[in-house]
PDB file of C-alpha atoms in Angstrom:
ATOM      1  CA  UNK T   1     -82.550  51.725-218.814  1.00 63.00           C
ATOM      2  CA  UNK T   2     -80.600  54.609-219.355  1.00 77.00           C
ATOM      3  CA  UNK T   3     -77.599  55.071-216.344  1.00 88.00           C
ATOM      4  CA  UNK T   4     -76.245  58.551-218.423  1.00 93.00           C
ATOM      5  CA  UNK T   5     -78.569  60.845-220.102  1.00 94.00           C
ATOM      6  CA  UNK T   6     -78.676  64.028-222.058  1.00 95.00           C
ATOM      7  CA  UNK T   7     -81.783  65.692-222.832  1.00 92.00           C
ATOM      8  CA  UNK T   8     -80.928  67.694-225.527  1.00 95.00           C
ATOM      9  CA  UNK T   9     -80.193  66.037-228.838  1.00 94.00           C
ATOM     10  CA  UNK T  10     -78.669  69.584-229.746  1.00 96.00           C
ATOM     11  CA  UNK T  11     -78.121  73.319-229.104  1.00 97.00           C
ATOM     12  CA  UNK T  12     -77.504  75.940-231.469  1.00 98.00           C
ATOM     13  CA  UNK T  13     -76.112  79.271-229.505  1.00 98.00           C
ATOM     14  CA  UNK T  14     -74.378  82.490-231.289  1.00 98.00           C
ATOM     15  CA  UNK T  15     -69.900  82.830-231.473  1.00 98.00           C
ATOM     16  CA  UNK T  16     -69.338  84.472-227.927  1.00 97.00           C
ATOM     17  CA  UNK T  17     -71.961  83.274-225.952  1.00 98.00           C
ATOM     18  CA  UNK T  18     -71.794  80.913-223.255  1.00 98.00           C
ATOM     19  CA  UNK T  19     -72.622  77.017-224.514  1.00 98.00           C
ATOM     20  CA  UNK T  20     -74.086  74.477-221.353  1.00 98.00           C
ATOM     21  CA  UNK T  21     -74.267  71.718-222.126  1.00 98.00           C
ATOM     22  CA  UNK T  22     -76.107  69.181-219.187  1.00 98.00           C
ATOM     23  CA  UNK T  23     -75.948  65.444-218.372  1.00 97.00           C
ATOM     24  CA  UNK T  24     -77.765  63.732-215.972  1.00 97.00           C
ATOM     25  CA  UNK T  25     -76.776  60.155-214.266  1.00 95.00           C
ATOM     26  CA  UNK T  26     -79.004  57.666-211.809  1.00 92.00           C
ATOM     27  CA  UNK T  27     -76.179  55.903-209.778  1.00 88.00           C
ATOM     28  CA  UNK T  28     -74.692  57.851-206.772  1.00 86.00           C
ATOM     29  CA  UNK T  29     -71.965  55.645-206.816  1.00 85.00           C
ATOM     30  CA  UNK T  30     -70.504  56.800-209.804  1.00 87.00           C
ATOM     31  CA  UNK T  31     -67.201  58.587-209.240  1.00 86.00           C
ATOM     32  CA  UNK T  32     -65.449  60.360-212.292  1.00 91.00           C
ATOM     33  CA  UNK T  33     -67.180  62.358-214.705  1.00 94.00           C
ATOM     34  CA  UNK T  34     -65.743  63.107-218.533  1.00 95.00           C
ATOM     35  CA  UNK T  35     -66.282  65.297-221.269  1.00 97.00           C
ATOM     36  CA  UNK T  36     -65.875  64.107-224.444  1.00 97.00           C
ATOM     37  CA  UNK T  37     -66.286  66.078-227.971  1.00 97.00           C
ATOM     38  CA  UNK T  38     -66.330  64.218-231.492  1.00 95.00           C
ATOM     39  CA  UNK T  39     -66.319  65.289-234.773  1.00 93.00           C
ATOM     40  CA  UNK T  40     -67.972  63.385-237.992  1.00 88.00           C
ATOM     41  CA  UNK T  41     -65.241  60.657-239.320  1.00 85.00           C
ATOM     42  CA  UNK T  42     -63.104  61.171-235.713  1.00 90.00           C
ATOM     43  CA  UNK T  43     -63.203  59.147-232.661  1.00 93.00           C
ATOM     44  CA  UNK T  44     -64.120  61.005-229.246  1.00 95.00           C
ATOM     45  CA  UNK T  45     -61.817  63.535-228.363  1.00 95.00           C
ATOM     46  CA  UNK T  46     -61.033  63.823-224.032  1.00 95.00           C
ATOM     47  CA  UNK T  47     -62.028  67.378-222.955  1.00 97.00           C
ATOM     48  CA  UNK T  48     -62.200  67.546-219.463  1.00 97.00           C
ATOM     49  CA  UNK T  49     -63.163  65.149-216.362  1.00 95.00           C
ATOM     50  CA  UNK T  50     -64.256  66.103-212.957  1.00 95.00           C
ATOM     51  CA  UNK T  51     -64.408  63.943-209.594  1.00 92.00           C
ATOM     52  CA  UNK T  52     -66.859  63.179-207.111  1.00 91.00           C
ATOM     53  CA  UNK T  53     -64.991  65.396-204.654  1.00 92.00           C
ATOM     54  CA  UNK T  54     -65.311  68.254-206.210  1.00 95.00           C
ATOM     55  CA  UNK T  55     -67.943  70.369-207.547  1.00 96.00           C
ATOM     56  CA  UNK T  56     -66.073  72.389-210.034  1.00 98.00           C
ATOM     57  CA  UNK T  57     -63.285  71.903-212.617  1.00 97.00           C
ATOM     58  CA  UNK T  58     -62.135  74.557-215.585  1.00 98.00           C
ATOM     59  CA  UNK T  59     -59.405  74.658-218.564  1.00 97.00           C
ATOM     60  CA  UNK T  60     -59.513  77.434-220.152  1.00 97.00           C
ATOM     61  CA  UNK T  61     -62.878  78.447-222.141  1.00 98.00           C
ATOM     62  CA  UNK T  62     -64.076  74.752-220.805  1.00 98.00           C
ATOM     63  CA  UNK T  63     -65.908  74.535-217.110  1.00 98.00           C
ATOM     64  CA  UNK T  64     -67.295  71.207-215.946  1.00 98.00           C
ATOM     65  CA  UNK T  65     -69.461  71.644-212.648  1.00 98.00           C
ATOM     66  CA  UNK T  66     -70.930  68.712-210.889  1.00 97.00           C
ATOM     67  CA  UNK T  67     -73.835  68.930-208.673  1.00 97.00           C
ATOM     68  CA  UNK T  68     -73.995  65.327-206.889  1.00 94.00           C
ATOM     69  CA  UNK T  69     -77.589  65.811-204.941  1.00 95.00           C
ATOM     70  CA  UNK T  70     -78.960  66.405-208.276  1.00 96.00           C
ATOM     71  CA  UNK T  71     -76.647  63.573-209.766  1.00 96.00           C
ATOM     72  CA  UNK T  72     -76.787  66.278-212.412  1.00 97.00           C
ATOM     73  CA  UNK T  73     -73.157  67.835-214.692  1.00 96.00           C
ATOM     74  CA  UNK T  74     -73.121  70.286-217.044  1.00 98.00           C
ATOM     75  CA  UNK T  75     -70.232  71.380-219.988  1.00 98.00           C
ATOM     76  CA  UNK T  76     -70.065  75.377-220.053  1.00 98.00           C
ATOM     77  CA  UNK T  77     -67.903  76.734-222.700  1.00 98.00           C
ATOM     78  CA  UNK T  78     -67.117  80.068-223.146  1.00 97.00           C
ATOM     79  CA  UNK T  79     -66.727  81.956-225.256  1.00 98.00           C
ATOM     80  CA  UNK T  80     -68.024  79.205-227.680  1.00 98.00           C
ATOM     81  CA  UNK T  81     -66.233  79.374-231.124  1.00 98.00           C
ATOM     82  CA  UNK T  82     -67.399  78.012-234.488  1.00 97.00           C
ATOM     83  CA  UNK T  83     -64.803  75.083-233.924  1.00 96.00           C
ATOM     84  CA  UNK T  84     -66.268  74.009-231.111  1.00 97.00           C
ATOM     85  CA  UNK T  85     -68.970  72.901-233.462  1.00 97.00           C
ATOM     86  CA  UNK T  86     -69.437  68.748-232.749  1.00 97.00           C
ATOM     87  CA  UNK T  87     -70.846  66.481-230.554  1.00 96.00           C
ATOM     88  CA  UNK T  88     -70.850  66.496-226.975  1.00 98.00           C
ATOM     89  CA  UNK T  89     -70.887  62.960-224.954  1.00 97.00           C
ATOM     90  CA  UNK T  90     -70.444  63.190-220.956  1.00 96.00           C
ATOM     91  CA  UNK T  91     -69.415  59.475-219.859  1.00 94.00           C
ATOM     92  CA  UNK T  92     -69.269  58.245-215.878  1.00 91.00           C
ATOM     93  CA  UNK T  93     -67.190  55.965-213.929  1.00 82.00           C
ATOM     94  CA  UNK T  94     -68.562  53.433-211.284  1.00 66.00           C
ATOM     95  CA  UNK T  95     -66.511  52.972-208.324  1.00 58.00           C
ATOM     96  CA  UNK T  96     -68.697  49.667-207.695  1.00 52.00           C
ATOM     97  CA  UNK T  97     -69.082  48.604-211.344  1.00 52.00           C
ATOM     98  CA  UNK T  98     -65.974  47.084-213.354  1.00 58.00           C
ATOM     99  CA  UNK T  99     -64.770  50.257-214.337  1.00 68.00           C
ATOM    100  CA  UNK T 100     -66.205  50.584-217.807  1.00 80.00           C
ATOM    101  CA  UNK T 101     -66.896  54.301-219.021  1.00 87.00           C
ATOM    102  CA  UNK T 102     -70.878  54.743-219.801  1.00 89.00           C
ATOM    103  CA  UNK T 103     -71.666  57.445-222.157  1.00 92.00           C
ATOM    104  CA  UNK T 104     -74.696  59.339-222.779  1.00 93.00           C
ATOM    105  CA  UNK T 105     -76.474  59.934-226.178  1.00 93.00           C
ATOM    106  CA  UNK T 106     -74.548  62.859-227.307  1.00 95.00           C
ATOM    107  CA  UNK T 107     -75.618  66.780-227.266  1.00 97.00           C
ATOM    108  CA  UNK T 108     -74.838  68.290-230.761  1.00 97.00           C
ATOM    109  CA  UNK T 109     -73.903  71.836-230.733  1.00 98.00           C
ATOM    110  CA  UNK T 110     -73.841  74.386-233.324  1.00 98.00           C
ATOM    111  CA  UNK T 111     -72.034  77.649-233.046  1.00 98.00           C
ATOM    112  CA  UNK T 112     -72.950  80.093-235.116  1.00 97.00           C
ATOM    113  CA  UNK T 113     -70.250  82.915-236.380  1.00 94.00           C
TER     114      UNK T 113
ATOM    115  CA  UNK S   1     -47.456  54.360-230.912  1.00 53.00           C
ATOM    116  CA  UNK S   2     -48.476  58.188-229.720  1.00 79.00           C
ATOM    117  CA  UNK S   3     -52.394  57.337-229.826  1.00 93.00           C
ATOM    118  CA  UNK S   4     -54.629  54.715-230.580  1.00 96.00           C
ATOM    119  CA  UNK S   5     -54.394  53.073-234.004  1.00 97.00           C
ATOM    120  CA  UNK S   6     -57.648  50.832-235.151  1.00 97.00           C
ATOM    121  CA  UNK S   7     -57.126  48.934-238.411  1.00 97.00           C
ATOM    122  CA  UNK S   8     -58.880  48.584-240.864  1.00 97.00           C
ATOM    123  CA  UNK S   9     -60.480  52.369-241.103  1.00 96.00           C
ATOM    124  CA  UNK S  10     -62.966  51.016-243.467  1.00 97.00           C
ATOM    125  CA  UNK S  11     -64.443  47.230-243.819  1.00 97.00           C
ATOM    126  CA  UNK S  12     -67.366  46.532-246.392  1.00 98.00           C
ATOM    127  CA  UNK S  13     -68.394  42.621-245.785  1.00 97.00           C
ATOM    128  CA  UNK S  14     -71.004  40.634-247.767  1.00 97.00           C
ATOM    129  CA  UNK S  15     -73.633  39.002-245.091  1.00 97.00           C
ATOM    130  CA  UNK S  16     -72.811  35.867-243.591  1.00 97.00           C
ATOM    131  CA  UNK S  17     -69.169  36.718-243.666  1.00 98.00           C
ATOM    132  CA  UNK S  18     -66.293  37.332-240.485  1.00 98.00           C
ATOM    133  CA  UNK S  19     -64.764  39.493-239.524  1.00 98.00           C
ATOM    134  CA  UNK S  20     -61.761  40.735-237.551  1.00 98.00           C
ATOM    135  CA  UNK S  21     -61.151  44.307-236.472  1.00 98.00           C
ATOM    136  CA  UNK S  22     -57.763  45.536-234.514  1.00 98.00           C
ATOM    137  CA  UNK S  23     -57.102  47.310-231.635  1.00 98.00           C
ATOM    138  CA  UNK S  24     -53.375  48.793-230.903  1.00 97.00           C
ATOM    139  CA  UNK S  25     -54.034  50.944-227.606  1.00 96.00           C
ATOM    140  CA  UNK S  26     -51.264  53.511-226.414  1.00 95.00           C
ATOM    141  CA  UNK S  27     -48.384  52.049-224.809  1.00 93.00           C
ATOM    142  CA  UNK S  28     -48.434  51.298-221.151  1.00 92.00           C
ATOM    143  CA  UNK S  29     -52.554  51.382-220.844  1.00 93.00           C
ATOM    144  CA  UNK S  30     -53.301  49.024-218.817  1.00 91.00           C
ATOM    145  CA  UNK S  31     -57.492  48.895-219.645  1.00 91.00           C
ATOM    146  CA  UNK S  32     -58.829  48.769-223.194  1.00 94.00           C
ATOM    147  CA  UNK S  33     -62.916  49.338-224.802  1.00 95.00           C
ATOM    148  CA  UNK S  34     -64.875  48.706-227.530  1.00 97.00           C
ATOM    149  CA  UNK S  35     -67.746  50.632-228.324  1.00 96.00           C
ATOM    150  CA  UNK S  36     -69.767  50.694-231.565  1.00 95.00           C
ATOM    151  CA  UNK S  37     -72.306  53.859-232.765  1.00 94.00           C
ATOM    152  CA  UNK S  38     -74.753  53.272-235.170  1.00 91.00           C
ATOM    153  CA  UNK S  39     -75.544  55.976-237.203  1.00 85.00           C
ATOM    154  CA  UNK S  40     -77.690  58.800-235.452  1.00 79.00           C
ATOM    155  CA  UNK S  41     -77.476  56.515-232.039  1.00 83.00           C
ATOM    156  CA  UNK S  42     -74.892  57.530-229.192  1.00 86.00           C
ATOM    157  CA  UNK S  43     -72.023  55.127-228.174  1.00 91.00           C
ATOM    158  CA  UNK S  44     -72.625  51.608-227.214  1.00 92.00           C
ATOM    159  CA  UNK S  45     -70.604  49.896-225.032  1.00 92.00           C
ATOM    160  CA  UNK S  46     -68.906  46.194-226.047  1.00 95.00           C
ATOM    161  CA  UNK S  47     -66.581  44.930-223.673  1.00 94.00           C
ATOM    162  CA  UNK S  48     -63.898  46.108-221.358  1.00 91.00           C
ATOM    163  CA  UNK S  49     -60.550  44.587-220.872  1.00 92.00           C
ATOM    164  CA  UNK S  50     -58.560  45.170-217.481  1.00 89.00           C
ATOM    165  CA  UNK S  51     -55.100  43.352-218.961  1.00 90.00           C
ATOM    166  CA  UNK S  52     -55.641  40.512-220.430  1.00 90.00           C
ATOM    167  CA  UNK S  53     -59.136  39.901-218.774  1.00 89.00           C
ATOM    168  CA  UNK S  54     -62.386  40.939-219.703  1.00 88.00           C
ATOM    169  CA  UNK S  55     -64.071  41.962-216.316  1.00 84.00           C
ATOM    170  CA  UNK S  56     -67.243  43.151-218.190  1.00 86.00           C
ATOM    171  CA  UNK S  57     -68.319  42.003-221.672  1.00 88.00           C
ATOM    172  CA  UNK S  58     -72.378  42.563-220.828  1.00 88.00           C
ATOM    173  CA  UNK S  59     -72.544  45.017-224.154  1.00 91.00           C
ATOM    174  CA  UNK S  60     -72.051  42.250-226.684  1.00 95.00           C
ATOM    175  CA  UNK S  61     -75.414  41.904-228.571  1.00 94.00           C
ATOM    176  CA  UNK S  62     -75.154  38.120-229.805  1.00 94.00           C
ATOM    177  CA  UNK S  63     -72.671  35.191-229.488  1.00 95.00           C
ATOM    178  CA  UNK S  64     -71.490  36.327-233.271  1.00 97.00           C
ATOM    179  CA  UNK S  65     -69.126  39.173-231.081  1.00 97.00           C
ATOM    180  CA  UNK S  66     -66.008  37.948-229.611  1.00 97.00           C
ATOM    181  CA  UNK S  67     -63.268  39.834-228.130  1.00 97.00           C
ATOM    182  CA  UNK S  68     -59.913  39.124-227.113  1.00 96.00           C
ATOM    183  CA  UNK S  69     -56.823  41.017-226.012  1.00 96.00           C
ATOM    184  CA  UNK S  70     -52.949  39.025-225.970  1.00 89.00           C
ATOM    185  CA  UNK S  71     -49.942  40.174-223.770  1.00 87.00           C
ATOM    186  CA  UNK S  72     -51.774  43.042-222.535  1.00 83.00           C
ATOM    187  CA  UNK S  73     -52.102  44.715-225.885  1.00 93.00           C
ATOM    188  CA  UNK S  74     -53.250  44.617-229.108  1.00 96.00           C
ATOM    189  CA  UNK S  75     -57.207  43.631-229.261  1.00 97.00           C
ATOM    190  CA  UNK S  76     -59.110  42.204-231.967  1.00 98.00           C
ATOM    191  CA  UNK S  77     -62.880  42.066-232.032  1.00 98.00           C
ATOM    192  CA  UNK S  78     -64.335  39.275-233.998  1.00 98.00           C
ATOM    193  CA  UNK S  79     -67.787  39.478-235.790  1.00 98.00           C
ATOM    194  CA  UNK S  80     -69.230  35.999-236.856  1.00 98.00           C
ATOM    195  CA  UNK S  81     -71.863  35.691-239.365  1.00 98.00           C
ATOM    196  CA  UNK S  82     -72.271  39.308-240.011  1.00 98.00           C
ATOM    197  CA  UNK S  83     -75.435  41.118-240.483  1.00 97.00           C
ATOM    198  CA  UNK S  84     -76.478  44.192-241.621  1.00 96.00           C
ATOM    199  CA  UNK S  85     -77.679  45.691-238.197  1.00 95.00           C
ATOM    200  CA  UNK S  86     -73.743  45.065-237.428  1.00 97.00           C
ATOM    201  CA  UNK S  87     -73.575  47.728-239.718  1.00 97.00           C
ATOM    202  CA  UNK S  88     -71.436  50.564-237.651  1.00 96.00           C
ATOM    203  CA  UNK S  89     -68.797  52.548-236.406  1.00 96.00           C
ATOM    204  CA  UNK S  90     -66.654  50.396-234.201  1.00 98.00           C
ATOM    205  CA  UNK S  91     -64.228  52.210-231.461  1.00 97.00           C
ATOM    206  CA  UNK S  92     -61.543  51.224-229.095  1.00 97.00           C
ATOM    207  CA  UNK S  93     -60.528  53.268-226.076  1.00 96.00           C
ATOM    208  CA  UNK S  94     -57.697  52.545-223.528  1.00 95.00           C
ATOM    209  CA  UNK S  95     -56.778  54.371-220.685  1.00 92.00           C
ATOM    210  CA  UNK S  96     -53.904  53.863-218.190  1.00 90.00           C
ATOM    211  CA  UNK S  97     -55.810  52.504-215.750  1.00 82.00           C
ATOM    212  CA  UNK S  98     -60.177  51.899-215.465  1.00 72.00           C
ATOM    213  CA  UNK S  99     -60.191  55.475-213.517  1.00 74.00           C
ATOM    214  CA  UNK S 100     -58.603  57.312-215.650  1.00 84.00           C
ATOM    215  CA  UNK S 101     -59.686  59.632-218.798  1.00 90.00           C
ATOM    216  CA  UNK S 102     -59.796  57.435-222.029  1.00 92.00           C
ATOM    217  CA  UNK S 103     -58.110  57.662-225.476  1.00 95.00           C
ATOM    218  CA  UNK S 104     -60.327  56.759-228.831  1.00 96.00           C
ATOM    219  CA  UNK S 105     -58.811  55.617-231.854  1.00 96.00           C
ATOM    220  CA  UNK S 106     -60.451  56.897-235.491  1.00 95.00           C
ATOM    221  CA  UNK S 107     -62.805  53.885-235.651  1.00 96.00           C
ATOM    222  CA  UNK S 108     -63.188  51.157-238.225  1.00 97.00           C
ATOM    223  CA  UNK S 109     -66.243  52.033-240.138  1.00 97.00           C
ATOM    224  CA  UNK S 110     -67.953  48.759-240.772  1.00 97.00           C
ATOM    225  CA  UNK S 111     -70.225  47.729-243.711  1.00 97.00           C
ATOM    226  CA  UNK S 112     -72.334  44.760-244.025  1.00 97.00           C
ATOM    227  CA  UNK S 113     -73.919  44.650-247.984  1.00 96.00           C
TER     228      UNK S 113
END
């Protein structure tokens, strides 16, 4: 039973546009919300994190937004870059749990030049 | 160090063998995780270490996975008997505390002929 999920194995979008990237989670008791980007042969790379009291974070071309009645974030880069090219994991936090992070199955994204 | 270090980057074991991978997290963090990702799968949680302890170790898939962490440090995860579903990408993450964002090492890219 899946706690973190995202729905789209991957996304292909054009250089310049806007990337979203979504994530949906089942426990509202989960707390802190993370971004994570990986590239083949790397480990996961921290790109941004967002808590439960707030519905909005952004650095730079990267915008996490969390919409807790939904129990439902999304990644929104732009303007998306060929780099940016990798795979996108959002992991949660459990304020009740033992504080392990819980990733979901990873959104690949292609950007194309 | 400046960032996680995992050792060895690469492993190839014959069947039935053990075997030990390494954890160094950064300096100072006080919780530590292993995850493993099989390839095409997302990340799988292992076990978590708070310190010393391991609070939550509900990802290991057999009694052949064993992890430990000394003097608040340095982890090794220990594979008994290994098969060829252990086959994998093994990660370690710490963070400075269980709320926090968390840091990945490269991996140790495991191989079981």
């Amino acid at each position: 039973d899946q706690q973190v999920k995202q729905n789209s194995p991957s996304l292909s979008v054009q250089e310049g546009r806007i990337s979203i990237l979504n994530c949906d989670y089942t426990n509202s008791m989960f707390d802190y919300f993370l971004w994570y980007k990986k590239y083949p042969a790397e480990g996961p790379t921290f790109l941004i994190s967002i808590s439960s009291i707030k519905d909005k974070n952004e650095d730079g071309r990267f915008t996490v937004f969390l919409n807790k009645s939904a129990k439902h974030l999304s990644l929104h880069i732009v303007p998306s870059q060929p780099g940016d090219s990798a795979v996108y994991f959002c992991a949660v936090h459990g304020s009740g749990n033992t504080g392990k992070l819980i990733f979901g199955q990873g959104t690949t994204l292609q950007v194309k030049p | 160090g400046a960032g996680v270090s995992q050792s060895p980057s690469n492993k190839v074991t014959e069947k039935g063998k053990d075997v030990e991978l390494r954890c160094d997290p950064i300096s100072g963090h006080t919780a530590l995780y292993w995850y493993r990702q099989s390839l095409g799968q997302g990340l799988e949680f292992l076990i978590y270490f708070q310190g010393n302890s391991a609070p939550d170790k509900s990802g290991l898939p057999s009694d052949r996975f064993s992890a430990e962490r000394t003097g608040g440090s340095v982890s090794t995860l220990t594979i008994q008997r290994t098969q060829q579903e252990d086959s994998a990408v093994y990660l370690c993450a710490s963070s400075f505390s269980s709320n926090t964002e968390a840091f990945f090492g490269q991996g140790t890219r495991l191989t079981v002929v």
